[in-house]
Structures are given as structure tokens and as C-alpha cells.
Tab-separated table of C-alpha atoms in Angstrom:
chain	number	residue	atom	x	y	z
A	1	ALA	CA	-14.819	11.415	-5.588
A	2	GLN	CA	-13.105	7.796	-5.218
A	3	LYS	CA	-9.107	8.623	-5.953
A	4	ILE	CA	-8.854	4.973	-6.851
A	5	THR	CA	-11.487	2.982	-8.796
A	6	GLN	CA	-11.407	-0.780	-9.503
A	7	THR	CA	-14.922	-1.710	-10.349
A	8	GLN	CA	-14.269	-5.591	-10.185
A	9	PRO	CA	-14.772	-6.811	-6.711
A	10	GLY	CA	-14.175	-10.167	-8.029
A	11	MET	CA	-12.658	-12.666	-10.867
A	12	PHE	CA	-12.691	-15.782	-11.540
A	13	VAL	CA	-9.264	-17.016	-14.357
A	14	GLN	CA	-8.225	-20.215	-16.148
A	15	GLU	CA	-5.377	-20.687	-15.396
A	16	LYS	CA	-2.514	-20.650	-17.979
A	17	GLU	CA	-5.288	-17.471	-19.588
A	18	ALA	CA	-3.960	-13.888	-19.788
A	19	VAL	CA	-5.971	-11.344	-17.056
A	20	THR	CA	-6.500	-7.708	-17.019
A	21	LEU	CA	-7.255	-6.043	-13.379
A	22	ASP	CA	-9.480	-2.925	-13.581
A	23	CYS	CA	-8.501	1.079	-12.368
A	24	THR	CA	-9.197	3.695	-12.880
A	25	TYR	CA	-7.917	6.776	-10.992
A	26	ASP	CA	-8.712	10.744	-10.886
A	27	THR	CA	-6.586	13.804	-9.640
A	28	SER	CA	-5.513	17.070	-10.752
A	29	ASP	CA	-1.607	16.746	-10.338
A	30	GLN	CA	0.321	16.725	-13.809
A	31	SER	CA	3.185	14.457	-11.721
A	32	TYR	CA	1.757	11.016	-10.183
A	33	GLY	CA	2.668	7.412	-9.596
A	34	LEU	CA	0.481	4.601	-10.419
A	35	PHE	CA	0.955	1.255	-8.255
A	36	TRP	CA	0.346	-2.355	-8.253
A	37	TYR	CA	0.361	-4.599	-5.326
A	38	LYS	CA	-0.863	-8.151	-4.658
A	39	GLN	CA	-2.394	-9.608	-1.381
A	40	PRO	CA	-2.264	-12.861	-0.564
A	41	SER	CA	-4.195	-14.085	2.592
A	42	SER	CA	-1.236	-13.984	4.729
A	43	GLY	CA	-1.637	-10.220	4.428
A	44	GLU	CA	2.276	-9.410	2.872
A	45	MET	CA	1.374	-6.807	0.301
A	46	ILE	CA	3.130	-6.968	-2.680
A	47	PHE	CA	4.444	-4.632	-4.391
A	48	LEU	CA	4.039	-5.367	-8.124
A	49	ILE	CA	4.723	-2.582	-10.410
A	50	TYR	CA	5.044	0.903	-11.083
A	51	GLN	CA	4.288	3.536	-13.768
A	52	GLY	CA	4.765	7.329	-13.541
A	53	SER	CA	2.667	10.247	-14.950
A	54	TYR	CA	5.713	10.966	-17.061
A	55	ASP	CA	6.592	7.554	-18.697
A	56	GLU	CA	6.456	7.678	-21.813
A	57	GLN	CA	6.699	3.746	-22.378
A	58	ASN	CA	4.034	1.379	-20.308
A	59	ALA	CA	5.823	-0.786	-17.527
A	60	THR	CA	6.221	-4.020	-17.374
A	61	GLU	CA	7.639	-6.592	-14.279
A	62	GLY	CA	8.710	-10.627	-16.157
A	63	ARG	CA	4.028	-11.579	-17.004
A	64	TYR	CA	3.266	-7.924	-16.008
A	65	SER	CA	2.278	-4.700	-17.376
A	66	LEU	CA	0.669	-1.930	-16.829
A	67	ASN	CA	-1.392	-0.670	-19.741
A	68	PHE	CA	-2.059	3.012	-18.971
A	69	GLN	CA	-4.018	5.664	-20.929
A	70	LYS	CA	-3.146	8.961	-19.405
A	71	ALA	CA	-6.253	10.789	-21.245
A	72	ARG	CA	-8.632	7.759	-20.125
A	73	LYS	CA	-7.048	8.017	-16.847
A	74	SER	CA	-6.551	4.947	-16.534
A	75	ALA	CA	-3.852	2.227	-15.611
A	76	ASN	CA	-4.961	-1.618	-15.319
A	77	LEU	CA	-2.746	-4.186	-15.010
A	78	VAL	CA	-2.178	-7.558	-17.123
A	79	ILE	CA	-0.726	-10.600	-15.940
A	80	SER	CA	0.317	-13.070	-18.381
A	81	ALA	CA	0.109	-17.327	-18.469
A	82	SER	CA	-1.932	-16.908	-14.848
A	83	GLN	CA	-0.896	-18.921	-12.482
A	84	LEU	CA	-2.344	-20.800	-9.023
A	85	GLY	CA	-0.673	-18.473	-6.645
A	86	ASP	CA	-1.369	-15.701	-8.887
A	87	SER	CA	-4.648	-16.052	-6.520
A	88	ALA	CA	-4.928	-13.199	-4.179
A	89	MET	CA	-6.485	-9.877	-3.699
A	90	TYR	CA	-4.836	-7.050	-6.173
A	91	PHE	CA	-4.406	-3.131	-5.285
A	92	CYS	CA	-4.257	-0.120	-7.129
A	93	ALA	CA	-2.346	2.800	-5.283
A	94	MET	CA	-2.061	6.421	-6.267
A	95	ARG	CA	0.870	9.090	-5.568
A	96	GLU	CA	-0.598	12.400	-6.008
A	97	GLY	CA	2.816	15.136	-5.839
A	98	SER	CA	3.839	18.507	-7.963
A	99	ILE	CA	7.725	17.673	-9.054
A	100	SER	CA	8.501	20.088	-7.144
A	101	ASN	CA	7.177	18.506	-4.496
A	102	PHE	CA	7.603	14.489	-5.315
A	103	GLY	CA	8.285	14.172	-1.755
A	104	ASN	CA	5.128	12.900	-0.579
A	105	GLU	CA	4.619	8.567	0.531
A	106	LYS	CA	0.985	8.961	0.975
A	107	LEU	CA	-0.663	5.697	-1.187
A	108	THR	CA	-4.377	5.954	-1.913
A	109	PHE	CA	-5.341	2.865	-2.800
A	110	GLY	CA	-8.909	0.966	-4.850
A	111	THR	CA	-10.478	-1.227	-2.953
A	112	GLY	CA	-9.235	-4.380	-4.317
A	113	THR	CA	-10.075	-6.832	-7.331
A	114	ARG	CA	-10.242	-10.374	-5.401
A	115	LEU	CA	-8.255	-13.026	-8.096
A	116	THR	CA	-9.154	-16.310	-7.843
A	117	ILE	CA	-7.191	-19.077	-10.714
A	118	ILE	CA	-9.326	-22.264	-12.142
A	119	PRO	CA	-6.888	-25.287	-12.508
B	1	LYS	CA	18.794	-7.867	1.384
B	2	ALA	CA	16.030	-7.257	4.587
B	3	GLY	CA	13.194	-6.977	3.592
B	4	VAL	CA	10.331	-4.474	5.752
B	5	THR	CA	9.905	-5.669	9.350
B	6	GLN	CA	7.430	-6.117	11.156
B	7	THR	CA	7.127	-7.050	15.147
B	8	PRO	CA	4.635	-8.543	16.720
B	9	ARG	CA	2.497	-10.093	13.514
B	10	TYR	CA	-0.463	-10.374	15.906
B	11	LEU	CA	-1.280	-9.032	19.135
B	12	ILE	CA	-4.320	-9.120	21.206
B	13	LYS	CA	-5.461	-5.998	23.334
B	14	THR	CA	-8.559	-5.672	25.659
B	15	ARG	CA	-10.472	-1.990	24.726
B	16	GLY	CA	-8.129	0.719	26.996
B	17	GLN	CA	-5.107	-0.401	27.008
B	18	GLN	CA	-2.962	0.905	24.963
B	19	VAL	CA	-0.298	-0.928	21.931
B	20	THR	CA	3.237	-0.566	20.026
B	21	LEU	CA	3.613	-1.574	17.480
B	22	SER	CA	7.388	-1.267	15.371
B	23	CYS	CA	8.490	-1.621	11.740
B	24	SER	CA	12.248	-1.784	10.666
B	25	PRO	CA	12.214	0.258	6.873
B	26	ILE	CA	15.008	-2.221	4.202
B	27	SER	CA	18.542	-0.850	4.922
B	28	GLY	CA	19.068	2.384	4.004
B	29	HIS	CA	15.134	3.234	3.094
B	30	ARG	CA	15.101	6.361	4.844
B	31	SER	CA	10.675	6.793	4.926
B	32	VAL	CA	8.423	5.131	6.381
B	33	SER	CA	4.589	4.862	6.179
B	34	TRP	CA	2.501	3.991	8.173
B	35	TYR	CA	-2.350	2.181	6.923
B	36	GLN	CA	-4.171	0.835	8.432
B	37	GLN	CA	-6.275	-2.284	6.966
B	38	THR	CA	-9.384	-2.708	7.819
B	39	PRO	CA	-12.838	-5.048	6.313
B	40	GLY	CA	-14.742	-2.116	6.458
B	41	GLN	CA	-12.854	0.927	4.758
B	42	GLY	CA	-9.712	-0.586	2.844
B	43	LEU	CA	-6.509	0.607	3.230
B	44	GLN	CA	-5.944	4.273	5.289
B	45	PHE	CA	-3.181	6.012	5.452
B	46	LEU	CA	-2.404	7.172	8.955
B	47	PHE	CA	0.996	9.221	8.917
B	48	GLU	CA	4.624	8.810	6.977
B	49	TYR	CA	8.263	9.717	8.625
B	50	PHE	CA	10.954	10.624	6.773
B	51	SER	CA	14.384	11.560	8.373
B	52	GLU	CA	12.789	11.203	12.413
B	53	THR	CA	9.792	13.883	10.880
B	54	GLN	CA	6.388	13.623	10.325
B	55	ARG	CA	6.137	14.366	7.376
B	56	ASN	CA	2.346	13.807	6.748
B	57	LYS	CA	-0.594	12.696	8.700
B	58	GLY	CA	-4.307	11.064	7.179
B	59	ASN	CA	-7.298	11.576	8.993
B	60	PHE	CA	-7.053	9.803	12.480
B	61	PRO	CA	-7.546	10.700	15.910
B	62	GLY	CA	-4.802	11.802	18.374
B	63	ARG	CA	-4.744	8.438	19.793
B	64	PHE	CA	-2.778	7.156	16.859
B	65	SER	CA	0.810	8.319	17.635
B	66	GLY	CA	4.019	7.968	15.793
B	67	ARG	CA	8.071	8.884	15.769
B	68	GLN	CA	10.918	7.705	13.641
B	69	PHE	CA	14.163	6.705	15.245
B	70	SER	CA	17.461	8.045	13.454
B	71	ASN	CA	17.997	4.270	12.054
B	72	SER	CA	14.695	4.605	10.923
B	73	ARG	CA	12.754	2.077	12.856
B	74	SER	CA	9.322	3.814	13.663
B	75	GLU	CA	7.423	2.900	15.687
B	76	MET	CA	3.903	2.971	15.929
B	77	ASN	CA	1.245	3.939	19.077
B	78	VAL	CA	-2.265	3.721	19.858
B	79	SER	CA	-3.747	4.582	23.502
B	80	THR	CA	-7.170	3.547	24.681
B	81	LEU	CA	-8.232	0.812	22.447
B	82	GLU	CA	-11.713	0.638	21.212
B	83	LEU	CA	-13.299	-2.557	19.129
B	84	GLY	CA	-12.633	-0.327	15.991
B	85	ASP	CA	-8.848	-0.511	15.943
B	86	SER	CA	-8.783	-4.012	15.250
B	87	ALA	CA	-6.806	-4.010	11.680
B	88	LEU	CA	-3.781	-5.001	10.105
B	89	TYR	CA	-1.308	-2.326	10.536
B	90	LEU	CA	1.689	-2.025	8.088
B	91	CYS	CA	3.987	-0.276	7.625
B	92	ALA	CA	5.622	0.847	3.752
B	93	SER	CA	9.183	2.161	3.801
B	94	SER	CA	11.194	3.676	0.341
B	95	LEU	CA	14.375	5.260	-0.029
B	96	ASP	CA	13.715	9.161	0.824
B	97	GLY	CA	10.042	9.119	-1.294
B	98	ARG	CA	10.827	9.530	-3.951
B	99	GLY	CA	11.439	6.529	-5.433
B	100	THR	CA	8.697	4.792	-7.466
B	101	GLU	CA	8.524	1.139	-4.885
B	102	ALA	CA	7.376	1.443	-1.836
B	103	PHE	CA	7.885	-1.699	-0.030
B	104	PHE	CA	5.347	-3.302	2.595
B	105	GLY	CA	5.717	-5.179	5.507
B	106	GLN	CA	3.372	-8.590	6.671
B	107	GLY	CA	2.309	-6.369	8.741
B	108	THR	CA	0.418	-6.497	12.532
B	109	ARG	CA	-2.708	-8.043	12.987
B	110	LEU	CA	-4.472	-6.636	16.102
B	111	THR	CA	-7.148	-7.496	18.004
B	112	VAL	CA	-8.900	-5.435	20.591
B	113	VAL	CA	-11.421	-7.686	22.368
């Protein structure tokens, strides 16, 4: 079974609109972390935002926010007021681990969503 | 502060050769992980090093190996290259494996001909 599912292979959004990129995950661990990355055509993976499984508040970083719904195992990325520079691939990733052994740095990635911002 | 540095950025090798890729993590970071990205398989975890010890390993053949030095710099080696090894190889650095961030380098694009 897929551990990270991103169901939107591609999205087209008008500039200045908000956009939501979907991510669902599957884990039996109680302690885990969820990451979102942006990958422009240059190839670099740019860290955007992190949500811990025990965090009660949704994470926010500037124009990025994470809509974390633990019961639904959903961690959608919301980009407000999209810009042309937001056009890129976006990856959701998860790091699993227990409280006593949270040193597992392995990230499991989804297949990504290609976001295109239209002027 | 400087980010994660991967060298070289681009590499072309012939089947059967071996290759070594380098990753310098952010200063103070002790965990380095390697990933392979291909259009067909997506992003796959290779291995992770922490304080010069391999702590985690993905499902890759033994041709893929790595090491980490005392200054946390890491190298990845692929021996007996195959066409299917053509990929973008990314490394990620984090403080100690417990952090809420994992920063990636720009990657090394390896082409095997």
C-alpha cells in the first residue's frame, strides 16, 4: 500500500488564487512527521513546511499552511495568493518513528503534483 | 549560512564504470541521507548516515554504498554502473535525526551511457 498518496498529478491555477495540494498518508506509528517540498525544474528540493503528529495547531510558514486532519490521515498544503514562481513539482513526504526512536531520517515521498500558475 | 552542497552537479559515465558523489551538509548537521529520483520510481531512499555510522538503508543492491567522514561530509559510491542508475541523486542534511527540517542539496544528475 502507498504510504503517501498525492492524487493530483497536475494542477493549473490562476495567479493570485489560493491552491490546495492534496496529500494522504498511511502509518501505524503514533509519532511521525509530515513534510512538503517544492522542486523547481532546476532539481533542488526546497523545504516548505513541517507538521508533527503531536502538533495541535496547523503549521504555517508565510504563504504556506498545512491543513492537518489527523483522523483522516490528511496533510494538504495550502498556498495563498499564488505567484508565477510557485510553478513547480510539489512533494509530500513522511518520516515515521516512535518517541523513543525518533532518529529515523528516512523520508517516504509521494509521487508529486506539478503545479502550474497561469498569469 | 551555507546550504547543502552536492558535487558534481552533472556527471556522464559509461556502463560498468563506478562513480562517487559528494555531499557536504549544513554546518553542525550530523545526519545525511541519500535519495535517488527517477521518472519511473520517483524518490527512493538509499541510506542515512549519522555520526559516521550507517543508520538506515533502503532497498538498493550492494553496488550502492556510502560513507560519512568525521566532518559529516558524505560520499555515495555506485560501482558497475547500469543504464538504470541514471537519475538525480539528492542528499538531505538534518541536525540529529530528530529535527523538524530536512534540507536538500541541488542534486547530482548522473547519466549512464
